[in-house]
Amino acid sequence: MAHRWTNDLTLADATPEAAFMNRRQIMAGMAGMGLATMAGGAQADEGLTPNTWDEVTSYCNFYEFGTGKGDPSANAHLMTTSPWSVEIDGLVDKPGSYSMKDILSAMTLEERIYRFRCVEAWSMVIPWQGFELADLLNMAGVQEGAKYVAFETLLRPSEMPGTAYRVIDWPYREGLRLDEAMHPLTIMATGIFGKPLPNQNGAPLRLVVPWKYGFKSIKSVVKITLTDKEPPTSWNMANAREYGFYSNVNPQVDHPRWSQASEKRIGGGLFAKRQPSLMFNGYEEEVAGMYEGMNLAKHF
Ligand SMILES: Nc1nc2c(c(=O)[nH]1)N[C@H]1C(S)=C(S)[C@@H](COP(=O)(O)O)O[C@H]1N2
Ligand SMILES: [Mo]
C-alpha cells in the first residue's frame, strides 16, 4: 500500500473510505486464511479490527484543548493547521524550517493499522496513514553524536484554551532514543481512515510509536531536535514516579495507581471484558531487541 505523495493528489483520493472498507474486508478474509498482512508484526487478527471513526475522533487526549475526553473534538477546530512548518534542528546536517508541503512531497505515505494503548489502560486499533520518521530524519541528515530525538507541540494559547491551565509545563514535549525514532514501526501520521488527520488527533502531523503508551505519540508537532542528551519530556517532568522516559507498554510493570495487566478496548460496550495487555503492546518481536539487557522495571 506504499503510495507516493504528490501535491495534486489528496490522501482522501488515495484511499477513499469505500476502498478502505474493502481493504478491511480483504484483511478479514486473509485473517481467515491465517495470513499476516502487515509488515512489522501487525497481524490481521480479531484484535486488529479497527475502531470506528467516531470512537477515534471523539474519545481523545489533547490537553491543549482541555482534559476531558470530548474537549479536543469540541475545541480543536480553533487551531490553524495551514500553513504549517516543522523546525528541525540540533545535530542535523540541514537544520531549518521545513514546510508541510516540502515534507509531504518528499515522503512516501503508507497505511499502518496499529494497536494504540493509553497509559490510562484503555486501547483502540487505529488505521493511520503516514511515513516513517526515519525518512524525515534522514532528509535532515542525522549527525554522528546524535543519540536522542526531542519533539514539541505547537503552543498557541489564543487557539488552545486548555493551555490557560498549567496541567503540564507547555509546550507538550516528548522524546525518543535515536534507535527508537529510526525504527521502521515509528511513523509520523498525517491521516486516519484514509482522510487527513482531524485536528483533535494531532493535525497536520503527529508521532505514532505503537509499542509505547499513547502519551509518547505527541500531536501537532512543530519542532524536532536531534540531541546527545535524554531530553526532558512533559509527563516525566510532571510526575517522574508515574511516567518514565521509555514508557514501553509493559503489563508486568504497573502504574503506581493502577494495574497495567489489562485494558479496556474502547467501543467494546459497557459489559465488555477487559483484555490482557501485551508486552510492548504486541510488537515485542520487532522491538524487544532494542532493550536487551535493560531492567525494564527500572527504565520504565
Ligand atoms: N500535544 C499533545 N499530544 C498528545 C497528548 C496531549 O495532551 N497533547 N495526549 C497524549 C495521550 S495521553 C494520548 S493517549 C494520545 C491520544 O491520541 P488520540 O486522541 O489521537 O487517540 O495523544 C498523546 N499526544
Ligand atoms: Mo494517554
Short mmCIF file of C-alpha atoms and ligand atoms in Angstrom, two decimals:
data_model
loop_
_atom_site.label_atom_id
_atom_site.label_comp_id
_atom_site.label_asym_id
_atom_site.label_seq_id
_atom_site.Cartn_x
_atom_site.Cartn_y
_atom_site.Cartn_z
CA MET A 1 0.00 0.00 0.00
CA ALA A 2 3.01 2.29 -0.19
CA HIS A 3 1.98 5.40 -2.04
CA ARG A 4 3.99 8.28 -3.41
CA TRP A 5 2.52 11.57 -2.27
CA THR A 6 2.06 14.21 -4.93
CA ASN A 7 0.66 17.64 -4.32
CA ASP A 8 -2.25 17.25 -6.72
CA LEU A 9 -3.44 14.09 -5.03
CA THR A 10 -5.04 14.27 -1.63
CA LEU A 11 -4.90 11.46 0.83
CA ALA A 12 -8.66 11.08 0.52
CA ASP A 13 -8.16 10.46 -3.22
CA ALA A 14 -5.51 7.90 -2.48
CA THR A 15 -7.61 5.93 -0.03
CA PRO A 16 -11.30 6.77 -0.21
CA GLU A 17 -13.27 5.34 2.68
CA ALA A 18 -15.02 2.85 0.39
CA ALA A 19 -11.70 1.43 -0.75
CA PHE A 20 -10.56 1.38 2.85
CA MET A 21 -13.61 -0.62 3.85
CA ASN A 22 -12.96 -3.06 1.02
CA ARG A 23 -9.45 -3.43 2.25
CA ARG A 24 -10.75 -4.21 5.71
CA GLN A 25 -12.86 -6.98 4.24
CA ILE A 26 -9.86 -8.29 2.33
CA MET A 27 -7.82 -8.25 5.51
CA ALA A 28 -10.56 -10.05 7.41
CA GLY A 29 -10.57 -12.69 4.66
CA MET A 30 -6.83 -13.08 4.84
CA ALA A 31 -7.06 -13.42 8.59
CA GLY A 32 -9.35 -16.38 7.98
CA MET A 33 -6.61 -17.96 5.90
CA GLY A 34 -4.12 -17.29 8.66
CA LEU A 35 -2.08 -14.79 6.64
CA ALA A 36 -0.36 -11.83 8.21
CA THR A 37 -0.92 -8.77 6.03
CA MET A 38 1.12 -6.06 7.66
CA ALA A 39 4.84 -5.57 7.84
CA GLY A 40 6.03 -5.04 11.36
CA GLY A 41 4.12 -7.76 13.07
CA ALA A 42 0.64 -6.30 12.92
CA GLN A 43 -1.34 -9.39 12.15
CA ALA A 44 -4.85 -9.29 10.74
CA ASP A 45 -6.32 -10.90 13.82
CA GLU A 46 -9.50 -10.08 15.70
CA GLY A 47 -7.60 -7.70 17.91
CA LEU A 48 -6.74 -5.57 14.91
CA THR A 49 -10.26 -4.81 13.75
CA PRO A 50 -10.07 -1.01 13.72
CA ASN A 51 -12.19 1.15 15.98
CA THR A 52 -14.75 3.39 14.31
CA TRP A 53 -14.14 6.90 13.01
CA ASP A 54 -16.39 8.28 15.74
CA GLU A 55 -14.52 6.48 18.51
CA VAL A 56 -11.11 7.57 17.28
CA THR A 57 -12.12 11.21 16.73
CA SER A 58 -14.35 11.83 19.75
CA TYR A 59 -12.52 9.98 22.57
CA CYS A 60 -9.23 11.85 22.65
CA ASN A 61 -6.45 13.16 24.84
CA PHE A 62 -5.12 16.54 23.73
CA TYR A 63 -4.76 18.60 26.88
CA GLU A 64 -4.06 21.82 24.96
CA PHE A 65 -7.83 21.76 24.31
CA GLY A 66 -8.95 20.57 27.73
CA THR A 67 -8.58 17.46 29.86
CA GLY A 68 -11.98 15.88 29.12
CA LYS A 69 -12.09 13.11 26.51
CA GLY A 70 -14.59 15.18 24.49
CA ASP A 71 -12.80 18.52 24.83
CA PRO A 72 -10.40 18.02 21.89
CA SER A 73 -13.21 17.22 19.43
CA ALA A 74 -15.17 20.23 20.74
CA ASN A 75 -12.29 22.74 20.72
CA ALA A 76 -9.54 21.67 18.33
CA HIS A 77 -11.21 23.34 15.34
CA LEU A 78 -9.79 26.57 16.84
CA MET A 79 -6.28 25.51 15.81
CA THR A 80 -4.94 26.80 12.49
CA THR A 81 -3.03 23.99 10.78
CA SER A 82 -2.25 25.66 7.48
CA PRO A 83 0.32 26.97 6.82
CA TRP A 84 2.39 24.60 8.97
CA SER A 85 6.08 24.00 9.25
CA VAL A 86 8.37 21.90 11.37
CA GLU A 87 11.66 23.25 12.70
CA ILE A 88 14.30 20.53 12.57
CA ASP A 89 17.44 21.45 14.46
CA GLY A 90 20.27 20.27 16.66
CA LEU A 91 22.63 17.57 15.41
CA VAL A 92 21.50 17.54 11.77
CA ASP A 93 23.27 18.43 8.52
CA LYS A 94 20.40 20.53 7.20
CA PRO A 95 18.73 22.37 10.08
CA GLY A 96 15.86 24.66 9.22
CA SER A 97 12.17 25.20 8.87
CA TYR A 98 10.54 22.51 6.71
CA SER A 99 7.10 23.36 5.36
CA MET A 100 4.41 20.70 5.43
CA LYS A 101 4.33 20.89 1.64
CA ASP A 102 8.07 20.19 1.36
CA ILE A 103 7.83 17.33 3.81
CA LEU A 104 4.89 15.67 2.07
CA SER A 105 6.41 15.96 -1.39
CA ALA A 106 9.49 14.09 -0.16
CA MET A 107 7.82 11.34 1.87
CA THR A 108 6.17 8.06 0.91
CA LEU A 109 2.79 7.67 2.59
CA GLU A 110 1.53 4.29 3.62
CA GLU A 111 -1.18 2.78 5.76
CA ARG A 112 -0.40 1.21 9.13
CA ILE A 113 -3.04 -0.42 11.31
CA TYR A 114 -1.65 -0.27 14.84
CA ARG A 115 -2.79 -1.10 18.34
CA PHE A 116 -2.90 2.06 20.45
CA ARG A 117 -2.63 1.71 24.22
CA CYS A 118 -3.07 4.70 26.54
CA VAL A 119 -1.28 4.65 29.91
CA GLU A 120 -4.78 5.07 31.43
CA ALA A 121 -5.43 1.42 30.45
CA TRP A 122 -7.78 1.89 27.52
CA SER A 123 -6.96 0.95 23.96
CA MET A 124 -8.05 1.23 20.35
CA VAL A 125 -6.92 -0.03 16.96
CA ILE A 126 -6.30 2.83 14.55
CA PRO A 127 -5.67 2.81 10.78
CA TRP A 128 -3.08 5.54 10.29
CA GLN A 129 -1.61 7.00 7.15
CA GLY A 130 1.83 8.44 7.38
CA PHE A 131 5.52 7.98 6.69
CA GLU A 132 8.43 6.58 8.63
CA LEU A 133 10.05 9.09 10.96
CA ALA A 134 13.42 7.68 9.82
CA ASP A 135 12.77 9.07 6.32
CA LEU A 136 12.22 12.58 7.70
CA LEU A 137 15.27 12.40 9.95
CA ASN A 138 17.39 11.12 7.06
CA MET A 139 16.14 14.02 4.93
CA ALA A 140 17.54 16.41 7.55
CA GLY A 141 20.70 14.30 7.85
CA VAL A 142 21.34 12.86 11.31
CA GLN A 143 24.84 13.69 12.51
CA GLU A 144 27.18 11.39 14.32
CA GLY A 145 26.82 12.01 18.03
CA ALA A 146 23.02 12.32 17.95
CA LYS A 147 21.54 9.90 20.50
CA TYR A 148 18.01 11.20 21.13
CA VAL A 149 15.19 12.99 19.33
CA ALA A 150 13.11 15.65 21.08
CA PHE A 151 9.67 16.77 19.87
CA GLU A 152 7.48 19.78 20.67
CA THR A 153 3.82 20.51 20.03
CA LEU A 154 2.52 23.85 18.82
CA LEU A 155 1.90 26.28 21.68
CA ARG A 156 -0.56 28.95 20.56
CA PRO A 157 -2.63 29.96 23.61
CA SER A 158 -5.09 32.04 21.57
CA GLU A 159 -6.18 28.86 19.77
CA MET A 160 -5.65 26.40 22.63
CA PRO A 161 -7.95 27.11 25.58
CA GLY A 162 -6.52 24.26 27.65
CA THR A 163 -3.09 25.92 27.84
CA ALA A 164 -4.55 28.56 30.18
CA TYR A 165 -4.29 25.83 32.83
CA ARG A 166 -0.86 24.62 33.85
CA VAL A 167 -1.81 20.94 33.85
CA ILE A 168 1.60 20.40 32.31
CA ASP A 169 4.51 22.71 31.56
CA TRP A 170 3.69 23.79 27.97
CA PRO A 171 4.65 23.24 25.26
CA TYR A 172 3.91 19.50 25.33
CA ARG A 173 7.28 17.79 24.93
CA GLU A 174 8.26 14.23 24.12
CA GLY A 175 11.38 12.31 23.24
CA LEU A 176 12.76 9.04 21.91
CA ARG A 177 16.13 7.38 21.83
CA LEU A 178 17.57 7.62 18.31
CA ASP A 179 17.21 3.88 17.62
CA GLU A 180 13.55 4.03 18.66
CA ALA A 181 12.99 7.05 16.42
CA MET A 182 14.66 5.28 13.47
CA HIS A 183 12.71 2.03 13.99
CA PRO A 184 10.51 1.20 10.97
CA LEU A 185 7.40 0.93 13.18
CA THR A 186 7.77 4.58 14.24
CA ILE A 187 5.76 6.84 11.98
CA MET A 188 4.67 10.43 11.59
CA ALA A 189 0.95 10.25 10.88
CA THR A 190 -0.85 12.59 8.52
CA GLY A 191 -4.19 10.79 8.33
CA ILE A 192 -6.60 8.23 9.74
CA PHE A 193 -9.11 6.08 7.83
CA GLY A 194 -7.72 7.47 4.57
CA LYS A 195 -8.67 11.03 5.49
CA PRO A 196 -6.50 13.92 6.64
CA LEU A 197 -5.84 13.83 10.39
CA PRO A 198 -8.59 15.67 12.27
CA ASN A 199 -7.26 18.48 14.48
CA GLN A 200 -8.19 16.62 17.68
CA ASN A 201 -5.98 13.70 16.63
CA GLY A 202 -2.95 15.94 16.10
CA ALA A 203 -3.19 17.57 12.67
CA PRO A 204 -1.34 18.01 10.49
CA LEU A 205 1.49 15.81 11.73
CA ARG A 206 1.80 13.66 14.86
CA LEU A 207 4.14 10.98 16.08
CA VAL A 208 2.92 7.37 16.47
CA VAL A 209 5.06 4.88 18.44
CA PRO A 210 2.83 1.81 18.70
CA TRP A 211 4.77 -0.13 21.37
CA LYS A 212 4.74 2.79 23.84
CA TYR A 213 1.99 4.32 25.93
CA GLY A 214 -0.08 6.81 23.96
CA PHE A 215 1.30 9.93 25.59
CA LYS A 216 4.61 9.37 23.77
CA SER A 217 2.71 9.88 20.47
CA ILE A 218 2.95 13.67 20.55
CA LYS A 219 0.45 15.64 18.46
CA SER A 220 0.67 18.65 16.13
CA VAL A 221 4.48 18.64 16.06
CA VAL A 222 6.28 21.91 15.25
CA LYS A 223 9.80 21.12 16.40
CA ILE A 224 12.16 18.15 16.17
CA THR A 225 15.61 18.37 17.76
CA LEU A 226 18.44 15.83 17.45
CA THR A 227 20.49 15.83 20.63
CA ASP A 228 23.13 13.87 22.53
CA LYS A 229 21.24 14.05 25.85
CA GLU A 230 17.99 12.46 27.01
CA PRO A 231 15.51 15.31 26.53
CA PRO A 232 13.03 16.44 29.20
CA THR A 233 9.50 15.16 28.49
CA SER A 234 6.21 16.65 29.71
CA TRP A 235 4.73 13.74 31.65
CA ASN A 236 8.05 12.77 33.16
CA MET A 237 8.57 16.39 34.30
CA ALA A 238 5.04 16.42 35.74
CA ASN A 239 5.43 13.15 37.65
CA ALA A 240 8.62 11.13 37.20
CA ARG A 241 7.42 8.39 39.56
CA GLU A 242 4.40 7.65 37.36
CA TYR A 243 5.74 8.36 33.85
CA GLY A 244 9.17 7.20 32.79
CA PHE A 245 11.10 8.31 29.73
CA TYR A 246 10.70 4.95 28.00
CA SER A 247 7.05 4.22 28.74
CA ASN A 248 7.04 0.99 26.79
CA VAL A 249 3.75 -0.86 27.20
CA ASN A 250 4.51 -3.48 29.84
CA PRO A 251 1.75 -5.50 31.53
CA GLN A 252 4.23 -6.53 34.25
CA VAL A 253 5.05 -3.03 35.41
CA ASP A 254 2.04 -1.38 36.98
CA HIS A 255 1.35 2.33 37.16
CA PRO A 256 1.68 3.34 40.84
CA ARG A 257 -2.09 3.93 40.93
CA TRP A 258 -3.45 1.12 38.73
CA SER A 259 -2.63 -2.19 37.07
CA GLN A 260 -1.32 -2.28 33.51
CA ALA A 261 -2.01 -6.02 33.14
CA SER A 262 -5.26 -5.48 31.25
CA GLU A 263 -7.02 -2.80 29.25
CA LYS A 264 -10.47 -1.67 28.20
CA ARG A 265 -10.96 -1.67 24.46
CA ILE A 266 -12.89 1.49 23.54
CA GLY A 267 -16.13 0.63 21.78
CA GLY A 268 -16.38 -2.79 23.38
CA GLY A 269 -19.58 -1.84 25.14
CA LEU A 270 -20.45 -1.36 28.78
CA PHE A 271 -20.16 -5.02 29.74
CA ALA A 272 -17.20 -5.97 27.59
CA LYS A 273 -14.48 -7.93 29.32
CA ARG A 274 -11.13 -6.24 29.74
CA GLN A 275 -8.48 -7.75 27.50
CA PRO A 276 -4.96 -8.70 28.57
CA SER A 277 -2.35 -6.11 27.69
CA LEU A 278 0.52 -7.32 25.54
CA MET A 279 4.24 -6.87 26.15
CA PHE A 280 5.38 -3.92 24.01
CA ASN A 281 1.71 -3.68 23.01
CA GLY A 282 2.08 -6.76 20.78
CA TYR A 283 5.23 -5.57 18.99
CA GLU A 284 7.70 -7.48 21.16
CA GLU A 285 9.22 -9.44 18.29
CA GLU A 286 10.07 -6.23 16.46
CA VAL A 287 11.29 -4.02 19.28
CA ALA A 288 12.46 -6.10 22.28
CA GLY A 289 16.00 -6.25 20.89
CA MET A 290 16.42 -2.53 21.46
CA TYR A 291 16.04 -3.05 25.22
CA GLU A 292 18.13 -6.17 25.68
CA GLY A 293 19.96 -6.16 28.98
CA MET A 294 17.93 -3.25 30.35
CA ASN A 295 15.98 -3.57 33.58
CA LEU A 296 12.53 -2.65 32.27
CA ALA A 297 11.11 -2.12 35.76
CA LYS A 298 13.82 0.46 36.43
CA HIS A 299 13.80 2.04 32.97
CA PHE A 300 10.01 2.08 32.75
N1 LIG B 1 0.37 17.64 22.27
C1 LIG B 1 -0.23 16.60 22.87
N2 LIG B 1 -0.01 15.37 22.39
C2 LIG B 1 -0.62 14.30 22.97
C3 LIG B 1 -1.46 14.47 24.10
C4 LIG B 1 -1.66 15.79 24.58
O1 LIG B 1 -2.39 16.04 25.56
N3 LIG B 1 -1.06 16.83 23.93
N4 LIG B 1 -2.02 13.37 24.71
C5 LIG B 1 -1.34 12.08 24.52
C6 LIG B 1 -2.11 10.95 25.03
S1 LIG B 1 -2.17 10.74 26.71
C7 LIG B 1 -2.70 10.04 24.20
S2 LIG B 1 -3.42 8.64 24.81
C8 LIG B 1 -2.74 10.27 22.75
C9 LIG B 1 -4.17 10.23 22.27
O2 LIG B 1 -4.22 10.24 20.86
P1 LIG B 1 -5.64 10.20 20.16
O3 LIG B 1 -6.51 11.22 20.86
O4 LIG B 1 -5.37 10.53 18.73
O5 LIG B 1 -6.17 8.81 20.36
O6 LIG B 1 -2.17 11.51 22.36
C10 LIG B 1 -0.99 11.86 23.05
N5 LIG B 1 -0.39 13.05 22.45
MO MO B 2 -2.70 8.55 27.04
#
